[in-house]
Short mmCIF file of C-alpha atoms and ligand atoms in Angstrom, two decimals:
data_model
loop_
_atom_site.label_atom_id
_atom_site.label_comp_id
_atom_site.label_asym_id
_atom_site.label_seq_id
_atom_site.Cartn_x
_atom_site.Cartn_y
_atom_site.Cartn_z
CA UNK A 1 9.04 -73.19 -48.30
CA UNK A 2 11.70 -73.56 -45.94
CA UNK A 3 11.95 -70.01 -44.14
CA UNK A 4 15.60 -69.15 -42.66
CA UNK A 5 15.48 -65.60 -41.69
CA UNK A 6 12.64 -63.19 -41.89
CA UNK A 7 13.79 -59.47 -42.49
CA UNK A 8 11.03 -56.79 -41.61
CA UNK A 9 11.44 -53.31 -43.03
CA UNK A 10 10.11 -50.87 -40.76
CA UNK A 11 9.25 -51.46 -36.58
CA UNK A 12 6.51 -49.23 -36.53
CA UNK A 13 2.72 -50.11 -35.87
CA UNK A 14 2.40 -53.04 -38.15
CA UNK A 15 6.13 -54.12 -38.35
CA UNK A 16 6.61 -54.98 -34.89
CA UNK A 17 3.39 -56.98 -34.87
CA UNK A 18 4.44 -59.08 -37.73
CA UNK A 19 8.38 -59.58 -36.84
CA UNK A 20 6.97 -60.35 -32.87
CA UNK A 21 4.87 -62.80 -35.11
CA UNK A 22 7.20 -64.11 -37.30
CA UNK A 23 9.61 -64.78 -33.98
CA UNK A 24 6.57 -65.73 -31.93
CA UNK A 25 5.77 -68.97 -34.96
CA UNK A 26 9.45 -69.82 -34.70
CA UNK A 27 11.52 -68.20 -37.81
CA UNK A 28 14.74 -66.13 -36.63
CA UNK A 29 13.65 -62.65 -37.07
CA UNK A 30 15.43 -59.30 -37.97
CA UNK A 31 13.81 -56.02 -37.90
CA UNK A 32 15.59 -53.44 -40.07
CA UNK A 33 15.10 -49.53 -38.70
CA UNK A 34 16.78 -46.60 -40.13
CA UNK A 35 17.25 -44.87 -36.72
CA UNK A 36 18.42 -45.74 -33.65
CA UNK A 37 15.51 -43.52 -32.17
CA UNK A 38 12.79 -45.59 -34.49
CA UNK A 39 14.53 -49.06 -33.00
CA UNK A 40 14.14 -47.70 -29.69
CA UNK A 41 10.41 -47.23 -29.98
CA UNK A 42 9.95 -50.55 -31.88
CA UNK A 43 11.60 -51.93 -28.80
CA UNK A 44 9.08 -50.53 -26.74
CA UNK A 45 6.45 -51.83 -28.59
CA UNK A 46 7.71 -55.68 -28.95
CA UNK A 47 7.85 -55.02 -25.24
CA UNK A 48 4.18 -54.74 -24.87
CA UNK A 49 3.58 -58.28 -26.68
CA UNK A 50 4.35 -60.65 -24.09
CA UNK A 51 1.00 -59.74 -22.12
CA UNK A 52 -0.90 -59.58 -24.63
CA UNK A 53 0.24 -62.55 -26.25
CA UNK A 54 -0.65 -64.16 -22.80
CA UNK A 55 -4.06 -62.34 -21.98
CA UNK A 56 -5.01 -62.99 -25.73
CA UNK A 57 -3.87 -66.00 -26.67
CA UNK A 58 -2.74 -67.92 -23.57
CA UNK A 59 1.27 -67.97 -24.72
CA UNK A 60 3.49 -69.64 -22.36
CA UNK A 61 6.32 -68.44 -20.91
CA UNK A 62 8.52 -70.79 -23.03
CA UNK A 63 6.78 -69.35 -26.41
CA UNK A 64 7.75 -66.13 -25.35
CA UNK A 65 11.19 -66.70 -24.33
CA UNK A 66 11.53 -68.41 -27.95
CA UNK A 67 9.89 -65.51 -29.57
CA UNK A 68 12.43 -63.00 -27.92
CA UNK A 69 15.34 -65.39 -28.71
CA UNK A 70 14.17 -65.62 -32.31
CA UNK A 71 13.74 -61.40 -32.43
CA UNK A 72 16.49 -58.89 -33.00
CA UNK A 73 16.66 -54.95 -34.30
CA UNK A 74 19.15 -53.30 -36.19
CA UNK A 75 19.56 -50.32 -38.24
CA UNK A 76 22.44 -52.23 -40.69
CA UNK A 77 20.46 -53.08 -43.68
CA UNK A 78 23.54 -54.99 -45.02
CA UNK A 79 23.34 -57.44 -42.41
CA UNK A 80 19.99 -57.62 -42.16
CA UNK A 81 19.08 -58.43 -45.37
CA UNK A 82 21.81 -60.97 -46.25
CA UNK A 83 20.58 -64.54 -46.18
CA UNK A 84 17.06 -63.35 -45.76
CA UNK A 85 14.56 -65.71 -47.12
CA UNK A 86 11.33 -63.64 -46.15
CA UNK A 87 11.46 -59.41 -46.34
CA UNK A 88 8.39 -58.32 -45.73
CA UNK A 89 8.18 -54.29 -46.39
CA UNK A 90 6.44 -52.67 -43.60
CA UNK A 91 7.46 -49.01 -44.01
CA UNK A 92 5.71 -45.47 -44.31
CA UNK A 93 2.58 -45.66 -46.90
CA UNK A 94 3.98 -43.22 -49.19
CA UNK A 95 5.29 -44.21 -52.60
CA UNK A 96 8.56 -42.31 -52.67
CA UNK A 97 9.58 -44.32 -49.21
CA UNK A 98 8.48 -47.29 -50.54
CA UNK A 99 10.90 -46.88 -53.78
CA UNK A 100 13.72 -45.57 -51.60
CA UNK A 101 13.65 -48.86 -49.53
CA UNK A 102 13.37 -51.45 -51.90
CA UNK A 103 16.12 -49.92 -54.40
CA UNK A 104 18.35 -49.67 -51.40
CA UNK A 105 17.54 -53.92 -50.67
CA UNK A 106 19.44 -54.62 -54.13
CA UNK A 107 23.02 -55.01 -53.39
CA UNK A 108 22.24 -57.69 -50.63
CA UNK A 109 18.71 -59.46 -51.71
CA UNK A 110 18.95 -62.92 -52.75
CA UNK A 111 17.50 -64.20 -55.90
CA UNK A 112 14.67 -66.00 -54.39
CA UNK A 113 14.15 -64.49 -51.36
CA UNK A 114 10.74 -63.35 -51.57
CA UNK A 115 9.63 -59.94 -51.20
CA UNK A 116 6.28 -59.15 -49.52
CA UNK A 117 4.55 -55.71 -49.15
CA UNK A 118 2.22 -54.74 -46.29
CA UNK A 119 0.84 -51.57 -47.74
CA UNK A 120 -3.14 -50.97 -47.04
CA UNK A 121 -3.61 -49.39 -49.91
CA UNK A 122 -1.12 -49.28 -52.93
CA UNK A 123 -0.99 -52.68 -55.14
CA UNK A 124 1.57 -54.54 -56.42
CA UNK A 125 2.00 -53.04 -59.96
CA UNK A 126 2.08 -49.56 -58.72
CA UNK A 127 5.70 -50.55 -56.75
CA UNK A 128 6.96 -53.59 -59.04
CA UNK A 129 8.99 -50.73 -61.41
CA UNK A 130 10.99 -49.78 -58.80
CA UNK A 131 11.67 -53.56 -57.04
CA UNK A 132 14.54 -55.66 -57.07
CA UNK A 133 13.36 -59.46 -57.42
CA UNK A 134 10.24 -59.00 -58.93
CA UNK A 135 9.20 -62.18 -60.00
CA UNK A 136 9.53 -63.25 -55.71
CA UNK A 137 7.32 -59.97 -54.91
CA UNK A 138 3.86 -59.44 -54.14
CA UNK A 139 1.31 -58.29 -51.49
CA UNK A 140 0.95 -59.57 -48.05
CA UNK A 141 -1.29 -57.28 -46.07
CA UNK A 142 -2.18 -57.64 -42.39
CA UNK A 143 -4.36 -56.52 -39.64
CA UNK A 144 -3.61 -54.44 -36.94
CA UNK A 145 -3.28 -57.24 -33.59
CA UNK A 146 -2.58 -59.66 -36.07
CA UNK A 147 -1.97 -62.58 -33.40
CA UNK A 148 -5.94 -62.29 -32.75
CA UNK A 149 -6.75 -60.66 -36.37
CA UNK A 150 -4.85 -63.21 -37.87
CA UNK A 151 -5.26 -63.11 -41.83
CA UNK A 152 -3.28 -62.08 -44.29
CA UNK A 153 -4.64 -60.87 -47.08
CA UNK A 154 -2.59 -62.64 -50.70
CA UNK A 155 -2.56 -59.81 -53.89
CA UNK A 156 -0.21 -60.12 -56.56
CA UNK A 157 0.47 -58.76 -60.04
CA UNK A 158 -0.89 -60.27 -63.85
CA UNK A 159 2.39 -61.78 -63.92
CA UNK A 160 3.90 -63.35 -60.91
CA UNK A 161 4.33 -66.81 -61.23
CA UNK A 162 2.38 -69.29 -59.27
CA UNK A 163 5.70 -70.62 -57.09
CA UNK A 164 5.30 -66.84 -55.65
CA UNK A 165 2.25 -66.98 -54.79
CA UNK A 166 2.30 -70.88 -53.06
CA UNK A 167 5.50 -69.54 -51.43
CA UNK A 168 3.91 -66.32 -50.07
CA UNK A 169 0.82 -68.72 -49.11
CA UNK A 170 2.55 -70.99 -46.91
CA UNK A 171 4.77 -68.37 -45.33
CA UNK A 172 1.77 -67.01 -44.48
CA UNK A 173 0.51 -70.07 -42.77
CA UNK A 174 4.27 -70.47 -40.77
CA UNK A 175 3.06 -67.26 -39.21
CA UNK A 176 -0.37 -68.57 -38.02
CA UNK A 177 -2.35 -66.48 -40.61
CA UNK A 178 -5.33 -67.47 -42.31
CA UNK A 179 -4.64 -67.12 -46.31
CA UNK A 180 -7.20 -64.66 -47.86
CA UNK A 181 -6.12 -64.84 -51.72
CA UNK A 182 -7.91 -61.88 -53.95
CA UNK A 183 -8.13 -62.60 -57.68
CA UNK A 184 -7.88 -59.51 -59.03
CA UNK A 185 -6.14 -56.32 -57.73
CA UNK A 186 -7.64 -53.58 -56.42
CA UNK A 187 -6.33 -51.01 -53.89
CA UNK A 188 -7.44 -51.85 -50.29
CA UNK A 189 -7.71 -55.40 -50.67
CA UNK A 190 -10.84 -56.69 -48.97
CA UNK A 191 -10.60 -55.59 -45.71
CA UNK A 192 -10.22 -51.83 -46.31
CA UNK A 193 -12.26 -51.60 -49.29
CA UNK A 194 -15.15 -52.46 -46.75
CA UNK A 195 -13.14 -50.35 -43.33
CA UNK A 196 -12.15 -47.40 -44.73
CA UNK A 197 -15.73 -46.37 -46.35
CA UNK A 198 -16.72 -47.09 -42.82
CA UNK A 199 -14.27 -45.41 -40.76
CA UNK A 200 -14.35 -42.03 -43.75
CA UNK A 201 -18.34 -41.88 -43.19
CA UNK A 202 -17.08 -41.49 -39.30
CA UNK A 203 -14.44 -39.10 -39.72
CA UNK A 204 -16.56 -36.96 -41.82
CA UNK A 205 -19.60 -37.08 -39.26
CA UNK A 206 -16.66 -35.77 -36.86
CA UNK A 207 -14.89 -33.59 -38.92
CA UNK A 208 -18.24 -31.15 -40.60
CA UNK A 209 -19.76 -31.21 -36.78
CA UNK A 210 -22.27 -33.46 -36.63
CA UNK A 211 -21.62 -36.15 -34.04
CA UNK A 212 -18.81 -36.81 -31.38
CA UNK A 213 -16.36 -39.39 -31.41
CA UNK A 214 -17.71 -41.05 -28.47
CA UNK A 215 -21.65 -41.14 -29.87
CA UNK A 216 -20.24 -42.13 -33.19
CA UNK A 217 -18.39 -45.34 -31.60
CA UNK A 218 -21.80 -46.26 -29.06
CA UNK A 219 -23.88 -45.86 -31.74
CA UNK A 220 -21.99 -47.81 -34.06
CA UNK A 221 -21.08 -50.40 -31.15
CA UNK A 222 -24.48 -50.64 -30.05
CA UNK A 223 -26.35 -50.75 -33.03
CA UNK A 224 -24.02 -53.45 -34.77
CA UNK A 225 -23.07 -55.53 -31.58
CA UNK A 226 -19.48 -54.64 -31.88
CA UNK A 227 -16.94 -54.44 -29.31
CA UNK A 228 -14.95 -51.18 -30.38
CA UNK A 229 -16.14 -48.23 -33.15
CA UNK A 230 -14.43 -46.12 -35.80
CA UNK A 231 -12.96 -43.99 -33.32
CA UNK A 232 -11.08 -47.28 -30.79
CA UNK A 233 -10.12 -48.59 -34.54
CA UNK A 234 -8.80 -45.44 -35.15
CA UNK A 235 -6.70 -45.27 -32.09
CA UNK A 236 -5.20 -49.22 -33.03
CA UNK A 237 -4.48 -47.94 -36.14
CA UNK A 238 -2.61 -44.75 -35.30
CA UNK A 239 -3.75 -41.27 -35.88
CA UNK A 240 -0.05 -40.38 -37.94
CA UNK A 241 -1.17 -43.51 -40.11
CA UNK A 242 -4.81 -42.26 -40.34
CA UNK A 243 -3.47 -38.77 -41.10
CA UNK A 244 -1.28 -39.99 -44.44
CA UNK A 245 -4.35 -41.89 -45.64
CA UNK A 246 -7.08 -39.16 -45.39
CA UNK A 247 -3.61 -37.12 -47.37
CA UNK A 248 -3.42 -39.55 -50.29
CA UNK A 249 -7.70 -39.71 -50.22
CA UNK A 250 -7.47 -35.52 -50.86
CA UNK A 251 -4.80 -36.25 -53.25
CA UNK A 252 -6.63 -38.55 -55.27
CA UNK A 253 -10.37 -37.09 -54.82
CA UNK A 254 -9.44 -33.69 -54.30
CA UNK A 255 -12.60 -33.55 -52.15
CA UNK A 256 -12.51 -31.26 -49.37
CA UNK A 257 -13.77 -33.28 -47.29
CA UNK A 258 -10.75 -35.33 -46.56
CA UNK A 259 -8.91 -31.95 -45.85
CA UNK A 260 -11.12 -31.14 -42.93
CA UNK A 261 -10.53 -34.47 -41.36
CA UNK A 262 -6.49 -34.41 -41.82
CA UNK A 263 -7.28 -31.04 -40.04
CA UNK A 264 -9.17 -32.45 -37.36
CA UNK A 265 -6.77 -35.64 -37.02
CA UNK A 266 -3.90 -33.78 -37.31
CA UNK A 267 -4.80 -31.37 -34.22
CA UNK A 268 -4.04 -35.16 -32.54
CA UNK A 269 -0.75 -35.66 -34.07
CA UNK A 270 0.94 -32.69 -33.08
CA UNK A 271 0.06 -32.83 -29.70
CA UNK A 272 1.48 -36.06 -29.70
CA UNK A 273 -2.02 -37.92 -29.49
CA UNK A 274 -1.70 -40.74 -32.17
CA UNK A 275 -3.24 -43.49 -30.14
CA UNK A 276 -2.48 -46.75 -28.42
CA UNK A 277 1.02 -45.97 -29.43
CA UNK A 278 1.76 -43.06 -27.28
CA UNK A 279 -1.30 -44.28 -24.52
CA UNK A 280 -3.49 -41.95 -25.84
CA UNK A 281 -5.68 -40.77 -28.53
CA UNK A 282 -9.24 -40.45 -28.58
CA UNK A 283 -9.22 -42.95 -26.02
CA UNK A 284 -6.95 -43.41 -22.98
CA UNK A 285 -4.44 -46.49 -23.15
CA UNK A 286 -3.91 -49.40 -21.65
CA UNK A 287 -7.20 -49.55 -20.77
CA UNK A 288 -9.71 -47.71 -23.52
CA UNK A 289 -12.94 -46.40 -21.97
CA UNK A 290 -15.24 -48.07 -24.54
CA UNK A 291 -14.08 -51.21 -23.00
CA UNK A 292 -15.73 -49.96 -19.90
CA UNK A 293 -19.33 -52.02 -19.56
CA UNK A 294 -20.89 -48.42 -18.68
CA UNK A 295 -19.58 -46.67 -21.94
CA UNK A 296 -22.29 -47.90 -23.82
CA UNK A 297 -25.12 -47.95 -21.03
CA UNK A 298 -25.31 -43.74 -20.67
P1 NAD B 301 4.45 -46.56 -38.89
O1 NAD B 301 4.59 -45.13 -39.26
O2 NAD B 301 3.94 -46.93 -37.55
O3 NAD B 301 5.87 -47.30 -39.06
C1 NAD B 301 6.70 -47.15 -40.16
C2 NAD B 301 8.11 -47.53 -39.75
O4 NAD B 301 8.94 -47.55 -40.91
C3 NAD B 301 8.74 -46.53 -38.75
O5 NAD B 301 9.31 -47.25 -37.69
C4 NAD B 301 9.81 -45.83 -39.60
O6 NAD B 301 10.93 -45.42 -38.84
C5 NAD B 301 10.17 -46.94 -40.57
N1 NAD B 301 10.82 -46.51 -41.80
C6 NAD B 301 10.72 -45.35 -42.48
N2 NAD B 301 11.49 -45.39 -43.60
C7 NAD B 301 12.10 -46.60 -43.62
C8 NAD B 301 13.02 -47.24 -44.49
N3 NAD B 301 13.46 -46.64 -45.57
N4 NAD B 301 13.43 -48.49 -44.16
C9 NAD B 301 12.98 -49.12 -43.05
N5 NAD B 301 12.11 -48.55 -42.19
C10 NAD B 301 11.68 -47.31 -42.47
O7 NAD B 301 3.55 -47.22 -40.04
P2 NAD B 301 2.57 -48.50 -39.97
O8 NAD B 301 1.24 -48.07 -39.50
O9 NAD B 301 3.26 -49.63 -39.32
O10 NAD B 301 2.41 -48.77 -41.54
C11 NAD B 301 3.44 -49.40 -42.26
C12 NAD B 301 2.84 -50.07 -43.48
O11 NAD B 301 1.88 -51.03 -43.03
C13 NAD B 301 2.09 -49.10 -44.40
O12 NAD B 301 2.26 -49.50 -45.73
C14 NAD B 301 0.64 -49.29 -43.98
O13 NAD B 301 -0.26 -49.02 -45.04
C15 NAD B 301 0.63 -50.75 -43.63
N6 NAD B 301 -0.42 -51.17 -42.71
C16 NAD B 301 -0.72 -50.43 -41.60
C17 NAD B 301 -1.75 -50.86 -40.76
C18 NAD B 301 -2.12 -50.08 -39.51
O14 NAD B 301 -3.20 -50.36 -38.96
N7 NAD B 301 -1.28 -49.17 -39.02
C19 NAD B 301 -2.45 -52.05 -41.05
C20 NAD B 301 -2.07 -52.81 -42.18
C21 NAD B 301 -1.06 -52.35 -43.00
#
């Protein structure tokens, strides 16, 4: 499809990776905000991309000039959304937001611009009530440092039509992402439904006293040859993130369990502890100590 503007919804964690990868692939890029604060700190993020687009992927200097010509912020949703031909909803993982946002899109979405939905863990015909052009909508979900973790992850509802879905696929391949179409829907796609079992089983460990974040992550590094554990994912992901999942977990389990570790996680948040985001979290940021060769040796 031929792509004209893509409109992110929200410059936090994932938002700015995907707009930075949008810009990065060549598409004129908008991020929509609703704060001039929350613009700020997507700012500061997109900042961080250049070296790690260069350390990671070897980008030139002339990709990244294009990618910051292509990428600009603004908290006018008006203007951002007009013309868009890609808006890809990257904003809090709570369904009330969610609904907010895409009612608001309305007024300025066109017909067939197609609407895309990063959420980790809500599916497509839990929001398609409340969305404006729902025969363009469906998932798209992404990994966290998605210019090495490149795939995005295809989910879409019994009845969106198969131009959707081709659509969403090759946007998906503008951006550099490896297609990963699921067949059926269930809530936290592929990836998560295999993570987040993984990274509860750690928090729990944590949370009722039985291991340490640090022996939990060598353990886990060590024993399955990994580069980073639960606890360094956790950090990528953001503890604020990690905090609303565990919430909705509760919520849906009512198992206590999951109220110990929002505890626990949350003792992080308010000290303003959420992870590579504000350079620290269990780990220390830019440079985490489990990427230390000695961190797994003692
Ligand atoms: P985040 O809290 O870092 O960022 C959310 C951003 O949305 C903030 O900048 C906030 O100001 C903005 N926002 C709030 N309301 C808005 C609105 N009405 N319109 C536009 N922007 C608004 O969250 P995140 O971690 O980037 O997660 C965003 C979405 O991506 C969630 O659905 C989450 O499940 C999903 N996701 C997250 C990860 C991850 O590792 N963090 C990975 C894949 C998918």
């Amino acid at each position: 499809m031929k792509v004209n503007k893509v409109v992110i919804l929200g410059g936090g964690v994932l938002g700015s990776q995907i707009a930075y990868q949008a810009a990065f692939s060549g598409l004129p890029t908008v991020i929509y905000d609703i704060s001039d604060a929350a613009v700020d700190s997507a700012s500061k993020k997109i900042a961080s991309y250049p070296d790690q687009y260069r350390h990671d992927i070897d980008a030139t200097d002339q990709q990244i000039e294009q990618a910051n010509e292509n990428l600009s912020l603004t908290t006018d949703l008006k203007s951002a959304i007009t013309g868009a031909s890609v808006v890809v909803e990257a904003v809090p993982e709570r369904l009330d937001i969610k609904q907010s946002t895409y009612e608001s899109l309305a007024p300025y979405l066109d017909d067939d611009a197609l609407l895309l939905s990063n959420s980790s863990t809500l599916i497509p015909s839990q929001m398609i009530g409340f969305v404006p052009n729902k025969k363009r909508f469906m998932a798209m979900h992404f990994a966290n440092l998605i210019w090495v973790h490149n795939v995005a992850e295809l989910m879409w509802a019994p009845d969106t039509p198969s131009k959707t879905i081709e659509d969403a696929t090759d946007f998906a391949k503008q951006i550099k992402m490896i297609p990963i179409p699921i067949k059926k829907e269930i809530s936290g796609y592929v990836m998560n439904s295999i993570f987040l079992p993984m990274i509860n089983s750690a928090l729990s460990l944590w949370a009722n006293g039985y291991a340490d974040p640090i022996a939990i992550d060598k353990n886990w590094m060590v024993s399955m040859g990994v580069d980073r554990g639960p606890f360094g994912f956790l950090d990528i992901m953001g503890l604020n993130t990690a905090v609303n999942i565990e919430k909705e977990f509760y919520e849906n389990t009512k198992n206590d369990d999951f109220l110990k570790i929002v505890d626990k996680l949350s003792e992080y948040v308010n000290a303003n502890k959420l992870g590579v985001a504000t350079g620290q979290g269990f780990y220390h940021y830019p440079n985490p100590e489990y990427q230390d060769p000695e961190f797994v040796k003692a």
